[in-house]
PDB file of C-alpha atoms in Angstrom:
ATOM      1  CA  MET E 133     -49.751-125.761 -84.393  1.00  0.00           C
ATOM      2  CA  ALA E 134     -49.176-128.057 -81.244  1.00  0.00           C
ATOM      3  CA  ALA E 135     -51.987-129.886 -81.189  1.00  0.00           C
ATOM      4  CA  ASN E 136     -51.586-130.428 -85.158  1.00  0.00           C
ATOM      5  CA  LEU E 137     -47.929-131.260 -83.881  1.00  0.00           C
ATOM      6  CA  GLU E 138     -49.521-134.060 -81.615  1.00  0.00           C
ATOM      7  CA  ASP E 139     -52.097-135.571 -83.290  1.00  0.00           C
ATOM      8  CA  GLN E 140     -49.604-136.074 -86.533  1.00  0.00           C
ATOM      9  CA  LEU E 141     -47.080-138.065 -83.739  1.00  0.00           C
ATOM     10  CA  ILE E 142     -50.081-139.764 -82.813  1.00  0.00           C
ATOM     11  CA  ASP E 143     -51.196-140.772 -85.925  1.00  0.00           C
ATOM     12  CA  LYS E 144     -47.573-142.054 -86.776  1.00  0.00           C
ATOM     13  CA  VAL E 145     -46.772-143.529 -83.658  1.00  0.00           C
ATOM     14  CA  ARG E 146     -50.529-145.278 -84.209  1.00  0.00           C
ATOM     15  CA  ALA E 147     -49.498-146.990 -87.675  1.00  0.00           C
ATOM     16  CA  LEU E 148     -46.520-148.346 -86.631  1.00  0.00           C
ATOM     17  CA  PRO E 149     -46.072-151.941 -85.575  1.00  0.00           C
ATOM     18  CA  PRO E 150     -45.771-152.661 -81.233  1.00  0.00           C
ATOM     19  CA  ASN E 151     -42.267-153.159 -81.617  1.00  0.00           C
ATOM     20  CA  LYS E 152     -41.454-149.656 -83.459  1.00  0.00           C
ATOM     21  CA  GLN E 153     -43.947-148.054 -80.989  1.00  0.00           C
ATOM     22  CA  GLN E 154     -41.502-149.493 -77.770  1.00  0.00           C
ATOM     23  CA  GLU E 155     -38.846-148.023 -79.738  1.00  0.00           C
ATOM     24  CA  ALA E 156     -39.988-144.557 -80.332  1.00  0.00           C
ATOM     25  CA  LEU E 157     -41.361-144.984 -76.489  1.00  0.00           C
ATOM     26  CA  ARG E 158     -37.621-145.406 -75.568  1.00  0.00           C
ATOM     27  CA  LEU E 159     -36.299-142.544 -77.772  1.00  0.00           C
ATOM     28  CA  LEU E 160     -39.357-139.928 -76.214  1.00  0.00           C
ATOM     29  CA  ASP E 161     -38.375-140.796 -72.973  1.00  0.00           C
ATOM     30  CA  THR E 162     -34.615-140.606 -73.813  1.00  0.00           C
ATOM     31  CA  LEU E 163     -35.830-136.845 -75.340  1.00  0.00           C
ATOM     32  CA  ALA E 164     -38.144-135.846 -72.310  1.00  0.00           C
ATOM     33  CA  SER E 165     -35.131-137.056 -69.639  1.00  0.00           C
ATOM     34  CA  GLY E 166     -32.385-134.924 -71.616  1.00  0.00           C
ATOM     35  CA  ALA E 167     -30.278-137.797 -71.246  1.00  0.00           C
ATOM     36  CA  THR E 168     -27.858-138.357 -74.339  1.00  0.00           C
ATOM     37  CA  ALA E 169     -28.352-141.789 -75.560  1.00  0.00           C
ATOM     38  CA  ASP E 170     -28.950-142.982 -78.942  1.00  0.00           C
ATOM     39  CA  PRO E 171     -31.934-145.135 -79.655  1.00  0.00           C
ATOM     40  CA  ASN E 172     -30.799-148.826 -78.355  1.00  0.00           C
ATOM     41  CA  GLY E 173     -30.184-146.592 -74.734  1.00  0.00           C
ATOM     42  CA  THR E 174     -26.234-146.625 -75.861  1.00  0.00           C
ATOM     43  CA  SER E 175     -24.688-143.785 -73.610  1.00  0.00           C
ATOM     44  CA  LEU E 176     -23.334-141.285 -76.320  1.00  0.00           C
ATOM     45  CA  ASP E 177     -20.103-139.079 -75.103  1.00  0.00           C
ATOM     46  CA  ARG E 178     -20.519-135.643 -75.985  1.00  0.00           C
ATOM     47  CA  ARG E 179     -16.774-134.733 -75.469  1.00  0.00           C
ATOM     48  CA  PRO E 180     -14.516-133.343 -77.875  1.00  0.00           C
ATOM     49  CA  ILE E 181     -12.467-136.022 -79.866  1.00  0.00           C
ATOM     50  CA  TRP E 182      -9.198-134.868 -78.558  1.00  0.00           C
ATOM     51  CA  GLU E 183     -10.266-135.485 -75.150  1.00  0.00           C
ATOM     52  CA  ILE E 184     -11.433-138.791 -75.863  1.00  0.00           C
ATOM     53  CA  VAL E 185      -8.147-140.070 -77.864  1.00  0.00           C
ATOM     54  CA  GLU E 186      -6.070-138.449 -74.562  1.00  0.00           C
ATOM     55  CA  GLU E 187      -7.776-140.812 -72.414  1.00  0.00           C
ATOM     56  CA  VAL E 188      -7.311-143.759 -75.061  1.00  0.00           C
ATOM     57  CA  ASN E 189      -3.600-142.711 -75.322  1.00  0.00           C
ATOM     58  CA  ALA E 190      -3.171-142.576 -71.194  1.00  0.00           C
ATOM     59  CA  GLY E 191      -3.780-145.956 -71.107  1.00  0.00           C
ATOM     60  CA  LEU E 192      -0.863-147.493 -74.052  1.00  0.00           C
ATOM     61  CA  PRO E 193       2.625-148.038 -73.388  1.00  0.00           C
ATOM     62  CA  ALA E 194       4.866-145.158 -74.362  1.00  0.00           C
ATOM     63  CA  ASP E 195       6.308-146.725 -77.805  1.00  0.00           C
ATOM     64  CA  THR E 196       3.054-147.277 -78.904  1.00  0.00           C
ATOM     65  CA  TRP E 197       3.206-144.582 -81.591  1.00  0.00           C
ATOM     66  CA  ASP E 198       7.205-145.235 -82.332  1.00  0.00           C
ATOM     67  CA  SER E 199       5.920-147.573 -85.144  1.00  0.00           C
ATOM     68  CA  VAL E 200       3.551-145.188 -86.632  1.00  0.00           C
ATOM     69  CA  PRO E 201       4.742-143.413 -89.933  1.00  0.00           C
ATOM     70  CA  THR E 202       5.283-139.505 -89.223  1.00  0.00           C
ATOM     71  CA  ASP E 203       4.188-138.934 -93.194  1.00  0.00           C
ATOM     72  CA  GLY E 204       1.090-140.410 -92.984  1.00  0.00           C
ATOM     73  CA  SER E 205      -0.592-137.426 -94.268  1.00  0.00           C
ATOM     74  CA  ILE E 206       1.380-136.917 -97.498  1.00  0.00           C
ATOM     75  CA  ASN E 207       2.097-141.076 -97.758  1.00  0.00           C
ATOM     76  CA  LEU E 208      -1.622-141.964 -97.119  1.00  0.00           C
ATOM     77  CA  ASP E 209      -1.734-143.526-100.700  1.00  0.00           C
ATOM     78  CA  HIS E 210       1.385-144.929-100.522  1.00  0.00           C
ATOM     79  CA  TYR E 211       0.525-146.693 -97.048  1.00  0.00           C
ATOM     80  CA  LEU E 212      -3.248-148.099 -97.465  1.00  0.00           C
ATOM     81  CA  TYR E 213      -2.327-148.895-101.362  1.00  0.00           C
ATOM     82  CA  GLY E 214       1.463-149.460-102.081  1.00  0.00           C
ATOM     83  CA  ALA E 215       1.764-146.329-104.276  1.00  0.00           C
ATOM     84  CA  PRO E 216       4.872-144.388-104.646  1.00  0.00           C
ATOM     85  CA  LYS E 217       5.978-142.156-102.008  1.00  0.00           C
ATOM     86  CA  GLN E 218       5.873-138.614-102.098  1.00  0.00           C
ATOM     87  CA  GLN E 219       8.514-136.479-101.003  1.00  0.00           C
ATOM     88  CA  PRO E 220       7.803-135.163 -97.597  1.00  0.00           C
TER      89      PRO E 220
END
């Protein structure tokens, strides 16, 4: 099975134009190294979203969130489209 898979990979790579072969090589190098990056070489952040939000918030002034509505989830249509406000 492994040889068959290798043959399939080789056939597909040979069918690619040279620029796509380079892209495939970079992707395979990334996969082989265990690094977390997309095919363009951009590093991917694997932290939970709440850690990223906390990091972003840490650099903001304290009053940044004062102007954000607290009823945004229930009145999303109001804030996005101007629909009448719902009761909280």
